[in-house]
């Protein structure tokens, strides 16, 4: 019984440490604070239920990022999601997910958004992002280049200035 409690306590500490990061990734992937909160809970449950690398501090953060991105992808692809219309289409609510440049980043495809987020906000290198997302570094570099190019177009054509 001690081992299970120790694992639960350790998982709780990990979630507390990385909850903000998980929430930000989920928010920028789903575009919804409510969905991001659900994803955060699902990631926490997955951490408790699966063989997560609780003792490997170098591996836990990339593992959490990968699980979060996969949960977001599952939510986006779910049949329930396709059959409903988001409430945000009818009621505009201010949220941290859609301030400033986030509006422009949200126009990017999911893979580009994830690469931009991991590179600029989490500080991962292209090689590290490749390992997290299960892609070759050349692919990640291409996505980052294309994302920058698209963002430049979005910002200049949209008349946005963030200087």
PDB file of C-alpha atoms in Angstrom:
ATOM      1  CA  UNK A   1       0.000   0.000   0.000  1.00  0.00           C
ATOM      2  CA  UNK A   2       2.914   2.373   0.663  1.00  0.00           C
ATOM      3  CA  UNK A   3       4.176   2.018  -2.889  1.00  0.00           C
ATOM      4  CA  UNK A   4       0.801   3.012  -4.387  1.00  0.00           C
ATOM      5  CA  UNK A   5       0.501   6.015  -2.074  1.00  0.00           C
ATOM      6  CA  UNK A   6       4.049   7.044  -2.888  1.00  0.00           C
ATOM      7  CA  UNK A   7       3.273   6.845  -6.588  1.00  0.00           C
ATOM      8  CA  UNK A   8       0.092   8.906  -6.171  1.00  0.00           C
ATOM      9  CA  UNK A   9       1.939  11.536  -4.158  1.00  0.00           C
ATOM     10  CA  UNK A  10       4.730  11.671  -6.706  1.00  0.00           C
ATOM     11  CA  UNK A  11       2.230  11.962  -9.572  1.00  0.00           C
ATOM     12  CA  UNK A  12       0.482  14.791  -7.719  1.00  0.00           C
ATOM     13  CA  UNK A  13       3.786  16.642  -7.334  1.00  0.00           C
ATOM     14  CA  UNK A  14       4.529  16.174 -11.033  1.00  0.00           C
ATOM     15  CA  UNK A  15       1.097  17.486 -12.054  1.00  0.00           C
ATOM     16  CA  UNK A  16       1.480  20.485  -9.740  1.00  0.00           C
ATOM     17  CA  UNK A  17       4.881  21.230 -11.258  1.00  0.00           C
ATOM     18  CA  UNK A  18       3.776  20.928 -14.900  1.00  0.00           C
ATOM     19  CA  UNK A  19       0.072  21.877 -14.747  1.00  0.00           C
ATOM     20  CA  UNK A  20       0.619  25.350 -16.233  1.00  0.00           C
ATOM     21  CA  UNK A  21       2.595  23.942 -19.154  1.00  0.00           C
ATOM     22  CA  UNK A  22       0.019  21.199 -19.810  1.00  0.00           C
ATOM     23  CA  UNK A  23      -2.812  23.736 -19.650  1.00  0.00           C
ATOM     24  CA  UNK A  24      -1.051  26.137 -22.069  1.00  0.00           C
ATOM     25  CA  UNK A  25      -0.361  23.361 -24.576  1.00  0.00           C
ATOM     26  CA  UNK A  26      -3.954  22.124 -24.338  1.00  0.00           C
ATOM     27  CA  UNK A  27      -5.318  25.649 -24.604  1.00  0.00           C
ATOM     28  CA  UNK A  28      -3.335  26.491 -27.727  1.00  0.00           C
ATOM     29  CA  UNK A  29      -4.277  23.149 -29.300  1.00  0.00           C
ATOM     30  CA  UNK A  30      -7.989  23.247 -28.519  1.00  0.00           C
ATOM     31  CA  UNK A  31      -8.592  26.996 -28.389  1.00  0.00           C
ATOM     32  CA  UNK A  32     -10.865  26.502 -25.399  1.00  0.00           C
ATOM     33  CA  UNK A  33     -10.155  26.941 -21.710  1.00  0.00           C
ATOM     34  CA  UNK A  34     -12.814  24.381 -20.810  1.00  0.00           C
ATOM     35  CA  UNK A  35     -11.343  21.764 -23.138  1.00  0.00           C
ATOM     36  CA  UNK A  36      -7.863  22.588 -21.816  1.00  0.00           C
ATOM     37  CA  UNK A  37      -9.071  21.955 -18.259  1.00  0.00           C
ATOM     38  CA  UNK A  38     -10.514  18.597 -19.356  1.00  0.00           C
ATOM     39  CA  UNK A  39      -7.253  17.682 -21.078  1.00  0.00           C
ATOM     40  CA  UNK A  40      -5.298  18.575 -17.926  1.00  0.00           C
ATOM     41  CA  UNK A  41      -7.479  16.186 -15.933  1.00  0.00           C
ATOM     42  CA  UNK A  42      -7.089  13.443 -18.535  1.00  0.00           C
ATOM     43  CA  UNK A  43      -3.291  13.830 -18.527  1.00  0.00           C
ATOM     44  CA  UNK A  44      -3.293  13.594 -14.719  1.00  0.00           C
ATOM     45  CA  UNK A  45      -5.356  10.393 -14.885  1.00  0.00           C
ATOM     46  CA  UNK A  46      -3.069   8.958 -17.549  1.00  0.00           C
ATOM     47  CA  UNK A  47      -0.070   9.721 -15.345  1.00  0.00           C
ATOM     48  CA  UNK A  48      -1.664   7.711 -12.543  1.00  0.00           C
ATOM     49  CA  UNK A  49      -2.914   4.830 -14.708  1.00  0.00           C
ATOM     50  CA  UNK A  50      -0.041   4.239 -17.118  1.00  0.00           C
ATOM     51  CA  UNK A  51       3.588   3.352 -16.652  1.00  0.00           C
ATOM     52  CA  UNK A  52       4.716   6.953 -16.667  1.00  0.00           C
ATOM     53  CA  UNK A  53       8.397   7.689 -16.117  1.00  0.00           C
ATOM     54  CA  UNK A  54       7.835   9.121 -12.613  1.00  0.00           C
ATOM     55  CA  UNK A  55      11.432   8.696 -11.535  1.00  0.00           C
ATOM     56  CA  UNK A  56      13.113   9.959 -14.706  1.00  0.00           C
ATOM     57  CA  UNK A  57      13.177  13.765 -14.476  1.00  0.00           C
ATOM     58  CA  UNK A  58      14.704  14.096 -17.964  1.00  0.00           C
ATOM     59  CA  UNK A  59      11.886  12.107 -19.551  1.00  0.00           C
ATOM     60  CA  UNK A  60       8.767  13.153 -17.636  1.00  0.00           C
ATOM     61  CA  UNK A  61       8.340  16.603 -19.218  1.00  0.00           C
ATOM     62  CA  UNK A  62       8.578  15.370 -22.843  1.00  0.00           C
ATOM     63  CA  UNK A  63       6.285  12.448 -21.911  1.00  0.00           C
ATOM     64  CA  UNK A  64       3.678  14.865 -20.511  1.00  0.00           C
ATOM     65  CA  UNK A  65       3.920  17.066 -23.616  1.00  0.00           C
ATOM     66  CA  UNK A  66       3.427  14.078 -25.917  1.00  0.00           C
ATOM     67  CA  UNK A  67       0.454  12.785 -23.897  1.00  0.00           C
ATOM     68  CA  UNK A  68      -1.105  16.277 -23.831  1.00  0.00           C
ATOM     69  CA  UNK A  69      -0.766  16.726 -27.594  1.00  0.00           C
ATOM     70  CA  UNK A  70      -2.213  13.258 -28.209  1.00  0.00           C
ATOM     71  CA  UNK A  71      -5.179  13.930 -25.891  1.00  0.00           C
ATOM     72  CA  UNK A  72      -5.829  17.203 -27.754  1.00  0.00           C
ATOM     73  CA  UNK A  73      -5.685  15.392 -31.090  1.00  0.00           C
ATOM     74  CA  UNK A  74      -8.106  12.746 -29.817  1.00  0.00           C
ATOM     75  CA  UNK A  75     -10.517  15.433 -28.648  1.00  0.00           C
ATOM     76  CA  UNK A  76     -10.341  17.260 -31.962  1.00  0.00           C
ATOM     77  CA  UNK A  77     -10.921  14.077 -33.944  1.00  0.00           C
ATOM     78  CA  UNK A  78     -13.711  12.698 -31.779  1.00  0.00           C
ATOM     79  CA  UNK A  79     -17.134  12.244 -33.327  1.00  0.00           C
ATOM     80  CA  UNK A  80     -18.734  14.169 -30.482  1.00  0.00           C
ATOM     81  CA  UNK A  81     -16.557  17.159 -31.259  1.00  0.00           C
ATOM     82  CA  UNK A  82     -17.454  17.075 -34.971  1.00  0.00           C
ATOM     83  CA  UNK A  83     -21.202  16.977 -34.278  1.00  0.00           C
ATOM     84  CA  UNK A  84     -21.274  19.981 -31.944  1.00  0.00           C
ATOM     85  CA  UNK A  85     -20.655  23.657 -32.441  1.00  0.00           C
ATOM     86  CA  UNK A  86     -18.439  25.483 -29.967  1.00  0.00           C
ATOM     87  CA  UNK A  87     -20.182  27.976 -27.717  1.00  0.00           C
ATOM     88  CA  UNK A  88     -17.450  30.492 -28.543  1.00  0.00           C
ATOM     89  CA  UNK A  89     -19.029  30.888 -31.997  1.00  0.00           C
ATOM     90  CA  UNK A  90     -22.038  32.483 -30.326  1.00  0.00           C
ATOM     91  CA  UNK A  91     -20.571  34.121 -27.232  1.00  0.00           C
ATOM     92  CA  UNK A  92     -17.157  35.773 -27.254  1.00  0.00           C
ATOM     93  CA  UNK A  93     -15.390  35.314 -23.929  1.00  0.00           C
ATOM     94  CA  UNK A  94     -12.008  36.829 -23.100  1.00  0.00           C
ATOM     95  CA  UNK A  95      -9.504  34.164 -22.236  1.00  0.00           C
ATOM     96  CA  UNK A  96      -5.737  33.913 -21.949  1.00  0.00           C
ATOM     97  CA  UNK A  97      -5.822  31.530 -24.908  1.00  0.00           C
ATOM     98  CA  UNK A  98      -6.742  34.235 -27.390  1.00  0.00           C
ATOM     99  CA  UNK A  99      -4.802  37.369 -26.452  1.00  0.00           C
ATOM    100  CA  UNK A 100      -2.321  39.177 -28.669  1.00  0.00           C
ATOM    101  CA  UNK A 101      -0.322  36.984 -30.961  1.00  0.00           C
ATOM    102  CA  UNK A 102      -2.200  33.867 -29.763  1.00  0.00           C
ATOM    103  CA  UNK A 103      -5.009  34.777 -32.165  1.00  0.00           C
ATOM    104  CA  UNK A 104      -2.536  34.590 -35.015  1.00  0.00           C
ATOM    105  CA  UNK A 105      -0.872  31.416 -33.729  1.00  0.00           C
ATOM    106  CA  UNK A 106      -4.297  29.767 -33.490  1.00  0.00           C
ATOM    107  CA  UNK A 107      -4.667  30.194 -37.269  1.00  0.00           C
ATOM    108  CA  UNK A 108      -1.712  27.855 -37.819  1.00  0.00           C
ATOM    109  CA  UNK A 109      -2.191  24.093 -38.327  1.00  0.00           C
ATOM    110  CA  UNK A 110      -1.866  22.059 -35.090  1.00  0.00           C
ATOM    111  CA  UNK A 111       1.601  20.704 -35.830  1.00  0.00           C
ATOM    112  CA  UNK A 112       2.917  24.198 -36.557  1.00  0.00           C
ATOM    113  CA  UNK A 113       1.309  25.536 -33.363  1.00  0.00           C
ATOM    114  CA  UNK A 114       2.917  22.816 -31.288  1.00  0.00           C
ATOM    115  CA  UNK A 115       6.343  23.381 -32.800  1.00  0.00           C
ATOM    116  CA  UNK A 116       6.130  27.155 -32.278  1.00  0.00           C
ATOM    117  CA  UNK A 117       4.974  26.692 -28.706  1.00  0.00           C
ATOM    118  CA  UNK A 118       7.626  24.115 -27.794  1.00  0.00           C
ATOM    119  CA  UNK A 119      10.419  26.069 -29.494  1.00  0.00           C
ATOM    120  CA  UNK A 120       9.631  29.597 -28.303  1.00  0.00           C
ATOM    121  CA  UNK A 121       7.721  29.105 -25.062  1.00  0.00           C
ATOM    122  CA  UNK A 122       9.196  25.913 -23.625  1.00  0.00           C
ATOM    123  CA  UNK A 123      12.692  26.451 -25.045  1.00  0.00           C
ATOM    124  CA  UNK A 124      13.150  23.044 -26.666  1.00  0.00           C
ATOM    125  CA  UNK A 125      15.606  22.584 -29.519  1.00  0.00           C
ATOM    126  CA  UNK A 126      14.525  21.231 -32.896  1.00  0.00           C
ATOM    127  CA  UNK A 127      16.106  17.862 -32.066  1.00  0.00           C
ATOM    128  CA  UNK A 128      14.270  17.669 -28.730  1.00  0.00           C
ATOM    129  CA  UNK A 129      10.954  18.604 -30.342  1.00  0.00           C
ATOM    130  CA  UNK A 130      11.533  15.878 -32.929  1.00  0.00           C
ATOM    131  CA  UNK A 131      11.949  13.298 -30.178  1.00  0.00           C
ATOM    132  CA  UNK A 132       8.855  14.535 -28.320  1.00  0.00           C
ATOM    133  CA  UNK A 133       6.656  14.526 -31.428  1.00  0.00           C
ATOM    134  CA  UNK A 134       8.171  11.384 -32.947  1.00  0.00           C
ATOM    135  CA  UNK A 135       9.379  13.182 -36.081  1.00  0.00           C
ATOM    136  CA  UNK A 136      12.728  13.754 -37.731  1.00  0.00           C
ATOM    137  CA  UNK A 137      14.512  16.999 -36.824  1.00  0.00           C
ATOM    138  CA  UNK A 138      14.412  18.017 -40.506  1.00  0.00           C
ATOM    139  CA  UNK A 139      10.619  17.778 -40.453  1.00  0.00           C
ATOM    140  CA  UNK A 140      10.436  19.885 -37.282  1.00  0.00           C
ATOM    141  CA  UNK A 141      12.786  22.448 -38.829  1.00  0.00           C
ATOM    142  CA  UNK A 142      10.573  22.630 -41.918  1.00  0.00           C
ATOM    143  CA  UNK A 143       7.432  23.035 -39.827  1.00  0.00           C
ATOM    144  CA  UNK A 144       9.064  25.797 -37.791  1.00  0.00           C
ATOM    145  CA  UNK A 145      10.206  27.587 -40.958  1.00  0.00           C
ATOM    146  CA  UNK A 146       6.729  27.309 -42.512  1.00  0.00           C
ATOM    147  CA  UNK A 147       5.061  28.412 -39.271  1.00  0.00           C
ATOM    148  CA  UNK A 148       7.260  31.514 -39.095  1.00  0.00           C
ATOM    149  CA  UNK A 149       6.521  32.286 -42.729  1.00  0.00           C
ATOM    150  CA  UNK A 150       2.746  31.863 -42.224  1.00  0.00           C
ATOM    151  CA  UNK A 151       2.819  33.964 -39.042  1.00  0.00           C
ATOM    152  CA  UNK A 152       4.652  36.730 -40.861  1.00  0.00           C
ATOM    153  CA  UNK A 153       1.996  36.684 -43.581  1.00  0.00           C
ATOM    154  CA  UNK A 154      -0.842  36.609 -41.055  1.00  0.00           C
ATOM    155  CA  UNK A 155       0.620  39.487 -39.050  1.00  0.00           C
ATOM    156  CA  UNK A 156       1.496  41.702 -42.026  1.00  0.00           C
ATOM    157  CA  UNK A 157      -1.728  41.080 -43.963  1.00  0.00           C
ATOM    158  CA  UNK A 158      -3.859  41.353 -40.855  1.00  0.00           C
ATOM    159  CA  UNK A 159      -2.251  44.655 -39.896  1.00  0.00           C
ATOM    160  CA  UNK A 160      -1.262  43.356 -36.459  1.00  0.00           C
ATOM    161  CA  UNK A 161       1.790  44.822 -34.802  1.00  0.00           C
ATOM    162  CA  UNK A 162       3.280  43.366 -31.646  1.00  0.00           C
ATOM    163  CA  UNK A 163       6.318  45.612 -31.312  1.00  0.00           C
TER     164      UNK A 163
END
